[in-house]
Every structure is written in C-alpha cells, then in structure tokens.
C-alpha cells in the first residue's frame, strides 16, 4: 500500500496570534484517512483536504462507543526541523487500545510514514513558541451501519492536526479528591484511550466547580490514587524522590509519565512506583514531606499542583523544591532539538 496525496486546492488562513491558539481550536488544511472492512483489511490510504465524514446514523460508534484515539505532538525547532516525540510508543499504545476495544490494529510503520507526509504538507501550521506544538490526533471509529450489538466489520482511521498550547498553561492546579465517582474501572477500559472514559468524567467534573481537576481514586476500594484529570500524577518527596502510582490497570500508561521516570533516574533521582493510599498523601503533604506535586501528559505537558481538597480540608504544597521546572525545561529542550538525549526519543521528519 502507498499513501495517495490529494492536496487541498485552497488553503485556509493560518491563525494570526500564536498566543491565542488554545487547544484543538484550529484544524490544519489536510488530514490522513484510511478505511477497513473485514474482507479487504485496511485500504485506500490517503492524505486529503480536511473535510467532514459522512456516516449512517446506525454507525456502531454512535451507539456502542467502539472507538479509540491517541494524543501526540510534533515540534518545529529553531533549525526549521520538525520533530516527533516517541511516536512509536503512541502507535504501540494505539494498537493496545485497538485490541481491548476489538478494533483491527494498524501497521505502525506505514501510518508513521503517512503522518510524516501530512506534517510536512501542513508545516505552515506549526507554532514556534516553546511550549506550543502541533497536536496530533489519530482516531479509529466503528462505521458499520447496524444496531446489532457486535464489533463492527467496518472502520475509518484518520489523523487530524491542531496547533495547540499546553491545556493549563502555567496555572497551579487546585484538585478535588473524588470520593463518590470513579473515572474508569480496573479491568474495564481505564488503561486505554477510548471515548467513553472521557465522556463519563464530564458529570463528576461538573459537580466540582472551582477546582481545576479531579484527583481520581481506584475503582475497587476508592482508596488508591490513580490520576489527575487526564494526567498522570507525581509527588516530590523531600525535594529529591519522585513518587507516582504504579500501573495497576486503573492508570493510563502515559508516555510523558514514562519519560519523566527515565529522565529522573538518569539524573540520579530515585523514582518509586507504588500503590498510594489517599491518607498517605494527606499526611505527607500536611507534614511537608511532599514538597511538590505535578500532573503529566502530552496535552498538559507538566502542570504544577498547588493544593488538594479532601473531605472539607485544603492541603497545600510548600514548593520548597522545583523539580517540576527542571523536568519541564529538559523535556521541552529535547522536543525542540535544543538538548540531545540518549533515549532515541526524537524522530526528525525530513
Ligand atoms: C493520554 C492520557 C494521559 C497521558 O498520557 P501521555 O502519553 O503522557 O500523553 C494520562 N491519563 C489519561 C487518562 C490519558 O488519557
């Protein structure tokens, strides 16, 4: 198979002010698309102008939510080069999500080849400021028109691009520890990026007005920390150790999470992945043992956490250490090609 390119005849005007791009507000000129049916497998891969998709109202995705997505970023360096950050890890996770949701897997190498062509074609949409990026959203939806409850025999795969800044900016987050609702279940779909997980979090989030994000506890005992909003969470213990929830099936295995763990260890910091009961967080924050906390994710990058609200009380971090800033700078420098790394995380497009 080969990517067919049908260039848009007319290009859209690019955003005027890079400080106003927001997150996912503007879509670029082109998209990547490919189809699947049980007999043919994946077929007709092409890059076309950004356009609407026409579906039957009976398409399975509308009724039973059979869909998966990914979130990754590409960066334009001062040297004019486009860089992808750990794209193969995103593709592997995408295929892992596909297996869980009974969606046919894609050929990572082939899709990456198409993605690179797409990025090159829409290069004029790249923001330049450190912290901004071109956000990449690969998605697969079940399109077979039937109300019968079964995995679809037809799918559409697409990738769309949106210039984006970090979702929280530099804001220090206030968290609400959720002790009634859960984000997604262990043994369910908590570990994979599928739409229903995010739709199910809207309602609990709407109840916690005045807070920036929810600190989710595990679905079995309502005791162990999982994630914050749609980010993984880290605590800094005594300014020198990183503590983060282990991947217990209720946590999305973030690539930013993994990058921070590897960077921290390479710099000589100790990193502990373990089950973290909420009472331990409260105690260690109150006693000043946890000096900092932050959330990590591709969309959010690394967001500092100011305080957590639990059972009527606020607990505030002292910020007597500054590991968040250290990792934030390091990560962006790697992504923008300013600093070299030994992990082979960065892939140049041209
Ligand atoms: C995507 C996502 C993350 C972060 O993963 P990254 O690979 O770092 O972007 C964390 N939690 C949830 C629920 C997510 O969907």
mmCIF file of C-alpha atoms and ligand atoms in Angstrom:
data_model
loop_
_atom_site.group_PDB
_atom_site.id
_atom_site.type_symbol
_atom_site.label_atom_id
_atom_site.label_comp_id
_atom_site.label_asym_id
_atom_site.label_seq_id
_atom_site.Cartn_x
_atom_site.Cartn_y
_atom_site.Cartn_z
ATOM 1 C CA UNK A 1 0.000 0.000 0.000
ATOM 2 C CA UNK A 2 1.039 3.569 -0.591
ATOM 3 C CA UNK A 3 -0.205 6.944 0.659
ATOM 4 C CA UNK A 4 -2.008 8.804 -2.102
ATOM 5 C CA UNK A 5 -1.838 12.579 -1.726
ATOM 6 C CA UNK A 6 -4.695 14.808 -2.887
ATOM 7 C CA UNK A 7 -3.692 18.349 -1.982
ATOM 8 C CA UNK A 8 -6.307 20.899 -0.973
ATOM 9 C CA UNK A 9 -6.967 23.339 -3.817
ATOM 10 C CA UNK A 10 -7.487 26.228 -1.457
ATOM 11 C CA UNK A 11 -5.616 26.651 1.809
ATOM 12 C CA UNK A 12 -7.178 28.122 4.946
ATOM 13 C CA UNK A 13 -5.830 31.274 6.563
ATOM 14 C CA UNK A 14 -3.488 30.317 9.422
ATOM 15 C CA UNK A 15 -4.207 31.649 12.956
ATOM 16 C CA UNK A 16 -2.937 35.203 13.433
ATOM 17 C CA UNK A 17 -1.749 35.142 17.036
ATOM 18 C CA UNK A 18 0.190 32.168 18.336
ATOM 19 C CA UNK A 19 -0.808 33.103 21.904
ATOM 20 C CA UNK A 20 -4.469 32.538 21.033
ATOM 21 C CA UNK A 21 -4.294 29.049 19.509
ATOM 22 C CA UNK A 22 -5.809 27.338 22.551
ATOM 23 C CA UNK A 23 -6.156 23.581 22.343
ATOM 24 C CA UNK A 24 -7.664 21.893 19.292
ATOM 25 C CA UNK A 25 -9.473 25.036 18.181
ATOM 26 C CA UNK A 26 -7.941 25.237 14.698
ATOM 27 C CA UNK A 27 -7.581 22.284 12.363
ATOM 28 C CA UNK A 28 -4.952 22.303 9.598
ATOM 29 C CA UNK A 29 -5.529 22.024 5.824
ATOM 30 C CA UNK A 30 -5.147 18.285 5.409
ATOM 31 C CA UNK A 31 -5.975 15.008 7.114
ATOM 32 C CA UNK A 32 -4.932 11.413 6.770
ATOM 33 C CA UNK A 33 -7.639 8.804 6.212
ATOM 34 C CA UNK A 34 -7.875 5.046 5.580
ATOM 35 C CA UNK A 35 -10.747 2.537 5.581
ATOM 36 C CA UNK A 36 -11.220 -1.015 6.789
ATOM 37 C CA UNK A 37 -13.529 -3.836 6.045
ATOM 38 C CA UNK A 38 -13.342 -7.407 7.215
ATOM 39 C CA UNK A 39 -12.620 -8.751 3.710
ATOM 40 C CA UNK A 40 -10.139 -6.195 2.398
ATOM 41 C CA UNK A 41 -8.377 -5.209 5.622
ATOM 42 C CA UNK A 42 -7.136 -1.597 5.698
ATOM 43 C CA UNK A 43 -7.475 0.002 2.260
ATOM 44 C CA UNK A 44 -7.453 3.280 0.316
ATOM 45 C CA UNK A 45 -4.900 5.176 2.481
ATOM 46 C CA UNK A 46 -4.727 8.834 1.515
ATOM 47 C CA UNK A 47 -3.983 12.368 2.551
ATOM 48 C CA UNK A 48 -6.833 14.662 1.602
ATOM 49 C CA UNK A 49 -8.068 18.137 2.414
ATOM 50 C CA UNK A 50 -9.617 18.470 5.888
ATOM 51 C CA UNK A 51 -13.238 17.519 5.390
ATOM 52 C CA UNK A 52 -16.338 16.143 7.022
ATOM 53 C CA UNK A 53 -17.011 12.406 7.293
ATOM 54 C CA UNK A 54 -20.406 11.113 6.229
ATOM 55 C CA UNK A 55 -21.793 8.236 8.306
ATOM 56 C CA UNK A 56 -25.025 6.306 8.674
ATOM 57 C CA UNK A 57 -26.927 7.210 11.860
ATOM 58 C CA UNK A 58 -26.730 3.475 12.586
ATOM 59 C CA UNK A 59 -22.886 3.501 12.549
ATOM 60 C CA UNK A 60 -21.818 1.388 15.527
ATOM 61 C CA UNK A 61 -19.632 4.119 17.031
ATOM 62 C CA UNK A 62 -22.708 6.253 17.771
ATOM 63 C CA UNK A 63 -24.480 3.547 19.733
ATOM 64 C CA UNK A 64 -21.914 1.384 21.464
ATOM 65 C CA UNK A 65 -18.909 3.711 21.508
ATOM 66 C CA UNK A 66 -16.479 1.434 19.724
ATOM 67 C CA UNK A 67 -13.647 3.897 19.104
ATOM 68 C CA UNK A 68 -10.074 4.663 20.146
ATOM 69 C CA UNK A 69 -7.778 7.663 19.891
ATOM 70 C CA UNK A 70 -4.240 8.837 20.599
ATOM 71 C CA UNK A 71 -2.656 12.151 21.504
ATOM 72 C CA UNK A 72 0.858 13.022 20.411
ATOM 73 C CA UNK A 73 2.800 16.106 19.391
ATOM 74 C CA UNK A 74 5.240 17.354 16.763
ATOM 75 C CA UNK A 75 7.501 20.363 17.266
ATOM 76 C CA UNK A 76 9.152 22.835 14.936
ATOM 77 C CA UNK A 77 12.665 23.700 16.106
ATOM 78 C CA UNK A 78 14.577 26.923 15.504
ATOM 79 C CA UNK A 79 16.588 24.934 12.957
ATOM 80 C CA UNK A 80 13.418 24.545 10.841
ATOM 81 C CA UNK A 81 13.215 20.817 11.515
ATOM 82 C CA UNK A 82 10.025 19.005 12.513
ATOM 83 C CA UNK A 83 10.448 16.566 15.393
ATOM 84 C CA UNK A 84 8.143 13.829 16.622
ATOM 85 C CA UNK A 85 8.439 12.733 20.234
ATOM 86 C CA UNK A 86 8.314 8.956 20.851
ATOM 87 C CA UNK A 87 5.800 8.346 18.028
ATOM 88 C CA UNK A 88 6.296 4.568 18.081
ATOM 89 C CA UNK A 89 5.244 4.453 21.720
ATOM 90 C CA UNK A 90 2.000 6.194 20.799
ATOM 91 C CA UNK A 91 1.417 3.783 17.912
ATOM 92 C CA UNK A 92 2.053 0.788 20.171
ATOM 93 C CA UNK A 93 -0.401 2.122 22.731
ATOM 94 C CA UNK A 94 -2.913 2.810 19.954
ATOM 95 C CA UNK A 95 -2.723 -0.846 18.914
ATOM 96 C CA UNK A 96 -3.063 -1.899 22.535
ATOM 97 C CA UNK A 97 -6.222 0.172 22.790
ATOM 98 C CA UNK A 98 -7.377 -1.392 19.495
ATOM 99 C CA UNK A 99 -7.044 -4.916 20.903
ATOM 100 C CA UNK A 100 -9.008 -4.044 24.050
ATOM 101 C CA UNK A 101 -11.809 -2.487 22.005
ATOM 102 C CA UNK A 102 -11.874 -5.259 19.340
ATOM 103 C CA UNK A 103 -10.735 -2.820 16.659
ATOM 104 C CA UNK A 104 -8.320 -4.051 13.947
ATOM 105 C CA UNK A 105 -4.718 -2.941 14.528
ATOM 106 C CA UNK A 106 -2.868 -0.630 12.157
ATOM 107 C CA UNK A 107 0.625 -1.020 10.713
ATOM 108 C CA UNK A 108 2.592 1.492 12.845
ATOM 109 C CA UNK A 109 5.429 1.982 10.361
ATOM 110 C CA UNK A 110 3.065 2.595 7.482
ATOM 111 C CA UNK A 111 0.967 5.058 9.468
ATOM 112 C CA UNK A 112 4.081 6.919 10.666
ATOM 113 C CA UNK A 113 5.234 7.231 7.076
ATOM 114 C CA UNK A 114 1.863 8.817 6.182
ATOM 115 C CA UNK A 115 1.903 11.030 9.276
ATOM 116 C CA UNK A 116 5.309 12.429 8.309
ATOM 117 C CA UNK A 117 3.997 13.328 4.844
ATOM 118 C CA UNK A 118 0.999 15.014 6.454
ATOM 119 C CA UNK A 119 3.168 17.029 8.862
ATOM 120 C CA UNK A 120 5.384 18.163 6.032
ATOM 121 C CA UNK A 121 2.392 19.214 3.935
ATOM 122 C CA UNK A 122 0.893 21.242 6.804
ATOM 123 C CA UNK A 123 4.198 22.642 8.059
ATOM 124 C CA UNK A 124 2.946 26.251 7.903
ATOM 125 C CA UNK A 125 0.563 25.446 10.792
ATOM 126 C CA UNK A 126 3.343 24.747 13.301
ATOM 127 C CA UNK A 127 3.537 27.177 16.210
ATOM 128 C CA UNK A 128 7.072 28.234 17.090
ATOM 129 C CA UNK A 129 6.954 29.162 20.746
ATOM 130 C CA UNK A 130 8.450 26.683 23.229
ATOM 131 C CA UNK A 131 5.503 25.028 24.962
ATOM 132 C CA UNK A 132 3.325 25.141 21.846
ATOM 133 C CA UNK A 133 3.171 22.321 19.312
ATOM 134 C CA UNK A 134 1.175 20.699 16.575
ATOM 135 C CA UNK A 135 -1.104 18.277 18.379
ATOM 136 C CA UNK A 136 -1.739 15.016 16.507
ATOM 137 C CA UNK A 137 -4.972 13.081 16.992
ATOM 138 C CA UNK A 138 -5.079 9.563 15.452
ATOM 139 C CA UNK A 139 -8.562 8.031 15.777
ATOM 140 C CA UNK A 140 -10.438 4.901 14.710
ATOM 141 C CA UNK A 141 -14.240 4.744 14.663
ATOM 142 C CA UNK A 142 -16.599 1.797 14.024
ATOM 143 C CA UNK A 143 -18.690 2.665 10.983
ATOM 144 C CA UNK A 144 -20.729 -0.414 10.095
ATOM 145 C CA UNK A 145 -24.413 0.571 9.947
ATOM 146 C CA UNK A 146 -26.239 -1.827 12.246
ATOM 147 C CA UNK A 147 -27.923 -1.651 15.623
ATOM 148 C CA UNK A 148 -26.919 -5.239 16.290
ATOM 149 C CA UNK A 149 -24.609 -5.364 19.317
ATOM 150 C CA UNK A 150 -21.285 -6.660 17.985
ATOM 151 C CA UNK A 151 -17.832 -5.424 16.976
ATOM 152 C CA UNK A 152 -18.007 -3.546 13.684
ATOM 153 C CA UNK A 153 -16.871 -5.081 10.393
ATOM 154 C CA UNK A 154 -16.055 -1.618 9.028
ATOM 155 C CA UNK A 155 -13.886 1.205 10.383
ATOM 156 C CA UNK A 156 -12.420 4.566 9.470
ATOM 157 C CA UNK A 157 -8.962 5.547 10.661
ATOM 158 C CA UNK A 158 -7.974 9.199 10.479
ATOM 159 C CA UNK A 159 -5.376 11.631 11.783
ATOM 160 C CA UNK A 160 -6.137 15.303 12.244
ATOM 161 C CA UNK A 161 -3.748 18.045 13.384
ATOM 162 C CA UNK A 162 -4.355 21.064 15.598
ATOM 163 C CA UNK A 163 -1.847 23.737 16.642
ATOM 164 C CA UNK A 164 -2.060 23.787 20.429
ATOM 165 C CA UNK A 165 -0.626 25.233 23.578
ATOM 166 C CA UNK A 166 -0.481 23.349 26.896
ATOM 167 C CA UNK A 167 -4.053 22.915 28.208
ATOM 168 C CA UNK A 168 -3.424 24.515 31.598
ATOM 169 C CA UNK A 169 -0.647 26.953 30.715
ATOM 170 C CA UNK A 170 1.360 27.805 33.817
ATOM 171 C CA UNK A 171 -1.609 27.622 36.145
ATOM 172 C CA UNK A 172 -1.054 25.936 39.519
ATOM 173 C CA UNK A 173 -3.888 23.465 39.832
ATOM 174 C CA UNK A 174 -6.353 23.015 42.650
ATOM 175 C CA UNK A 175 -7.550 19.416 42.871
ATOM 176 C CA UNK A 176 -10.691 17.841 44.280
ATOM 177 C CA UNK A 177 -10.237 14.309 45.621
ATOM 178 C CA UNK A 178 -13.267 12.467 44.221
ATOM 179 C CA UNK A 179 -14.699 10.021 46.755
ATOM 180 C CA UNK A 180 -18.030 9.267 45.077
ATOM 181 C CA UNK A 181 -17.416 8.752 41.343
ATOM 182 C CA UNK A 182 -14.632 6.895 39.519
ATOM 183 C CA UNK A 183 -13.024 7.796 36.194
ATOM 184 C CA UNK A 184 -12.875 4.295 34.721
ATOM 185 C CA UNK A 185 -12.625 0.808 36.109
ATOM 186 C CA UNK A 186 -9.687 -1.506 36.710
ATOM 187 C CA UNK A 187 -10.413 -4.446 34.435
ATOM 188 C CA UNK A 188 -12.592 -2.123 32.362
ATOM 189 C CA UNK A 189 -11.137 0.376 29.944
ATOM 190 C CA UNK A 190 -9.178 2.637 32.313
ATOM 191 C CA UNK A 191 -5.863 1.677 30.697
ATOM 192 C CA UNK A 192 -6.860 2.594 27.149
ATOM 193 C CA UNK A 193 -7.769 5.756 25.302
ATOM 194 C CA UNK A 194 -11.395 5.184 24.353
ATOM 195 C CA UNK A 195 -14.023 7.931 24.229
ATOM 196 C CA UNK A 196 -16.406 6.621 26.867
ATOM 197 C CA UNK A 197 -13.864 7.099 29.661
ATOM 198 C CA UNK A 198 -13.742 10.811 28.975
ATOM 199 C CA UNK A 199 -17.485 11.283 28.479
ATOM 200 C CA UNK A 200 -18.090 9.557 31.825
ATOM 201 C CA UNK A 201 -15.833 12.062 33.598
ATOM 202 C CA UNK A 202 -17.799 15.133 32.452
ATOM 203 C CA UNK A 203 -20.551 14.815 35.030
ATOM 204 C CA UNK A 204 -18.393 14.360 38.167
ATOM 205 C CA UNK A 205 -16.130 17.169 36.896
ATOM 206 C CA UNK A 206 -19.148 19.465 36.501
ATOM 207 C CA UNK A 207 -20.010 18.925 40.180
ATOM 208 C CA UNK A 208 -16.590 20.083 41.354
ATOM 209 C CA UNK A 209 -16.794 23.706 40.277
ATOM 210 C CA UNK A 210 -13.969 25.910 41.472
ATOM 211 C CA UNK A 211 -11.436 23.102 41.081
ATOM 212 C CA UNK A 212 -9.181 22.684 38.075
ATOM 213 C CA UNK A 213 -9.169 18.901 38.023
ATOM 214 C CA UNK A 214 -10.307 15.808 39.858
ATOM 215 C CA UNK A 215 -7.903 13.553 41.698
ATOM 216 C CA UNK A 216 -9.307 10.107 40.923
ATOM 217 C CA UNK A 217 -9.172 7.152 43.302
ATOM 218 C CA UNK A 218 -9.233 3.490 42.314
ATOM 219 C CA UNK A 219 -12.490 1.804 41.291
ATOM 220 C CA UNK A 220 -12.168 -1.178 43.665
ATOM 221 C CA UNK A 221 -11.541 0.325 47.092
ATOM 222 C CA UNK A 222 -11.814 4.064 46.495
ATOM 223 C CA UNK A 223 -8.529 4.396 48.330
ATOM 224 C CA UNK A 224 -5.557 4.428 45.968
ATOM 225 C CA UNK A 225 -4.574 7.335 43.744
ATOM 226 C CA UNK A 226 -4.923 6.848 40.018
ATOM 227 C CA UNK A 227 -4.661 10.046 38.012
ATOM 228 C CA UNK A 228 -5.498 13.707 37.988
ATOM 229 C CA UNK A 229 -7.981 14.799 35.311
ATOM 230 C CA UNK A 230 -6.451 13.204 32.222
ATOM 231 C CA UNK A 231 -2.901 13.359 33.513
ATOM 232 C CA UNK A 232 -0.633 11.040 35.472
ATOM 233 C CA UNK A 233 0.398 12.344 38.865
ATOM 234 C CA UNK A 234 3.777 12.678 40.603
ATOM 235 C CA UNK A 235 4.745 13.788 44.104
ATOM 236 C CA UNK A 236 8.187 15.047 45.066
ATOM 237 C CA UNK A 237 9.255 13.657 48.424
ATOM 238 C CA UNK A 238 11.690 15.755 50.467
ATOM 239 C CA UNK A 239 12.735 17.585 47.302
ATOM 240 C CA UNK A 240 14.559 14.573 45.909
ATOM 241 C CA UNK A 241 12.431 11.461 45.328
ATOM 242 C CA UNK A 242 9.582 11.038 42.823
ATOM 243 C CA UNK A 243 6.537 9.043 43.893
ATOM 244 C CA UNK A 244 3.875 8.016 41.357
ATOM 245 C CA UNK A 245 1.021 5.474 41.295
ATOM 246 C CA UNK A 246 2.014 2.122 39.811
ATOM 247 C CA UNK A 247 0.308 0.942 36.611
ATOM 248 C CA UNK A 248 -2.402 -1.108 38.316
ATOM 249 C CA UNK A 249 -4.858 -1.302 35.426
ATOM 250 C CA UNK A 250 -6.652 1.856 36.527
ATOM 251 C CA UNK A 251 -3.966 4.192 35.242
ATOM 252 C CA UNK A 252 -3.376 5.216 31.641
ATOM 253 C CA UNK A 253 0.302 4.391 30.938
ATOM 254 C CA UNK A 254 1.396 7.891 29.930
ATOM 255 C CA UNK A 255 4.375 8.387 27.677
ATOM 256 C CA UNK A 256 5.135 11.651 29.470
ATOM 257 C CA UNK A 257 4.985 9.694 32.749
ATOM 258 C CA UNK A 258 7.473 7.184 31.399
ATOM 259 C CA UNK A 259 9.717 9.968 30.067
ATOM 260 C CA UNK A 260 9.809 11.740 33.443
ATOM 261 C CA UNK A 261 10.639 8.468 35.213
ATOM 262 C CA UNK A 262 13.516 7.765 32.811
ATOM 263 C CA UNK A 263 14.843 11.339 32.879
ATOM 264 C CA UNK A 264 14.672 11.434 36.680
ATOM 265 C CA UNK A 265 16.527 8.127 37.064
ATOM 266 C CA UNK A 266 19.185 9.217 34.557
ATOM 267 C CA UNK A 267 19.765 12.331 36.679
ATOM 268 C CA UNK A 268 20.194 10.229 39.805
ATOM 269 C CA UNK A 269 16.803 10.843 41.402
ATOM 270 C CA UNK A 270 15.066 7.893 42.986
ATOM 271 C CA UNK A 271 11.647 7.088 41.491
ATOM 272 C CA UNK A 272 9.100 4.943 43.339
ATOM 273 C CA UNK A 273 6.083 3.463 41.532
ATOM 274 C CA UNK A 274 3.690 2.106 44.134
ATOM 275 C CA UNK A 275 0.136 1.984 45.418
ATOM 276 C CA UNK A 276 -0.505 5.322 47.119
ATOM 277 C CA UNK A 277 -3.409 5.431 49.599
ATOM 278 C CA UNK A 278 -5.041 8.874 49.864
ATOM 279 C CA UNK A 279 -4.397 9.133 53.631
ATOM 280 C CA UNK A 280 -0.645 8.895 52.933
ATOM 281 C CA UNK A 281 -0.835 11.831 50.513
ATOM 282 C CA UNK A 282 -2.751 13.894 53.053
ATOM 283 C CA UNK A 283 -0.286 13.096 55.855
ATOM 284 C CA UNK A 284 2.845 13.678 53.801
ATOM 285 C CA UNK A 285 1.509 16.910 52.339
ATOM 286 C CA UNK A 286 0.445 18.184 55.764
ATOM 287 C CA UNK A 287 3.835 17.319 57.267
ATOM 288 C CA UNK A 288 5.724 18.963 54.401
ATOM 289 C CA UNK A 289 7.280 15.655 53.292
ATOM 290 C CA UNK A 290 5.682 16.018 49.871
ATOM 291 C CA UNK A 291 7.126 19.329 48.735
ATOM 292 C CA UNK A 292 5.622 19.389 45.243
ATOM 293 C CA UNK A 293 3.123 17.628 43.026
ATOM 294 C CA UNK A 294 2.546 17.777 39.293
ATOM 295 C CA UNK A 295 0.460 16.207 36.546
ATOM 296 C CA UNK A 296 1.967 14.917 33.284
ATOM 297 C CA UNK A 297 0.522 14.347 29.828
ATOM 298 C CA UNK A 298 1.144 15.217 26.198
ATOM 299 C CA UNK A 299 -1.630 17.823 26.143
ATOM 300 C CA UNK A 300 -0.834 19.298 29.573
ATOM 301 C CA UNK A 301 2.975 18.802 29.446
ATOM 302 C CA UNK A 302 3.855 19.131 33.189
ATOM 303 C CA UNK A 303 1.356 21.076 35.270
ATOM 304 C CA UNK A 304 2.170 22.136 38.834
ATOM 305 C CA UNK A 305 -0.362 21.263 41.542
ATOM 306 C CA UNK A 306 -0.944 23.844 44.256
ATOM 307 C CA UNK A 307 -3.346 22.148 46.620
ATOM 308 C CA UNK A 308 -5.726 19.254 47.109
ATOM 309 C CA UNK A 309 -9.149 19.351 48.678
ATOM 310 C CA UNK A 310 -10.205 16.260 50.616
ATOM 311 C CA UNK A 311 -13.188 15.806 52.952
ATOM 312 C CA UNK A 312 -13.658 19.505 53.673
ATOM 313 C CA UNK A 313 -9.988 20.494 54.039
ATOM 314 C CA UNK A 314 -7.374 22.003 51.719
ATOM 315 C CA UNK A 315 -3.813 20.699 51.766
ATOM 316 C CA UNK A 316 -1.169 22.923 50.167
ATOM 317 C CA UNK A 317 2.265 22.060 48.806
ATOM 318 C CA UNK A 318 5.207 24.139 50.014
ATOM 319 C CA UNK A 319 7.057 24.252 46.661
ATOM 320 C CA UNK A 320 10.322 24.220 48.610
ATOM 321 C CA UNK A 321 11.743 22.202 45.714
ATOM 322 C CA UNK A 322 11.480 22.850 41.993
ATOM 323 C CA UNK A 323 11.782 19.545 40.184
ATOM 324 C CA UNK A 324 8.734 20.296 38.050
ATOM 325 C CA UNK A 325 10.507 23.216 36.361
ATOM 326 C CA UNK A 326 13.679 21.211 35.924
ATOM 327 C CA UNK A 327 11.837 18.399 34.089
ATOM 328 C CA UNK A 328 9.652 20.820 32.150
ATOM 329 C CA UNK A 329 12.682 22.648 30.719
ATOM 330 C CA UNK A 330 14.522 19.424 29.993
ATOM 331 C CA UNK A 331 11.553 17.845 28.196
ATOM 332 C CA UNK A 332 10.879 20.902 26.015
ATOM 333 C CA UNK A 333 14.565 21.283 25.188
ATOM 334 C CA UNK A 334 14.614 17.686 23.992
ATOM 335 C CA UNK A 335 11.414 18.102 21.992
ATOM 336 C CA UNK A 336 12.628 21.282 20.298
ATOM 337 C CA UNK A 337 16.030 19.811 19.480
ATOM 338 C CA UNK A 338 17.890 22.168 21.825
ATOM 339 C CA UNK A 339 19.260 19.373 24.027
ATOM 340 C CA UNK A 340 20.376 15.929 22.945
ATOM 341 C CA UNK A 341 19.166 12.802 24.748
ATOM 342 C CA UNK A 342 20.404 9.217 24.905
ATOM 343 C CA UNK A 343 16.995 7.563 24.702
ATOM 344 C CA UNK A 344 16.315 7.897 20.968
ATOM 345 C CA UNK A 345 13.000 9.574 21.691
ATOM 346 C CA UNK A 346 13.118 12.195 18.975
ATOM 347 C CA UNK A 347 12.452 11.467 15.333
ATOM 348 C CA UNK A 348 13.129 14.137 12.724
ATOM 349 C CA UNK A 349 10.635 14.326 9.876
ATOM 350 C CA UNK A 350 12.648 15.440 6.821
HETATM 351 C C1 LIG B 1 -3.450 10.426 27.488
HETATM 352 C C2 LIG B 1 -3.653 10.324 28.918
HETATM 353 C C3 LIG B 1 -2.614 10.519 29.844
HETATM 354 C C4 LIG B 1 -1.231 10.984 29.451
HETATM 355 O O1 LIG B 1 -0.575 10.167 28.566
HETATM 356 P P1 LIG B 1 0.616 10.756 27.700
HETATM 357 O O2 LIG B 1 1.080 9.618 26.875
HETATM 358 O O3 LIG B 1 1.636 11.252 28.631
HETATM 359 O O4 LIG B 1 0.023 11.863 26.877
HETATM 360 C C5 LIG B 1 -2.880 10.320 31.187
HETATM 361 N N1 LIG B 1 -4.113 9.968 31.615
HETATM 362 C C6 LIG B 1 -5.132 9.793 30.762
HETATM 363 C C7 LIG B 1 -6.452 9.385 31.294
HETATM 364 C C8 LIG B 1 -4.949 9.970 29.399
HETATM 365 O O5 LIG B 1 -5.964 9.804 28.561
#
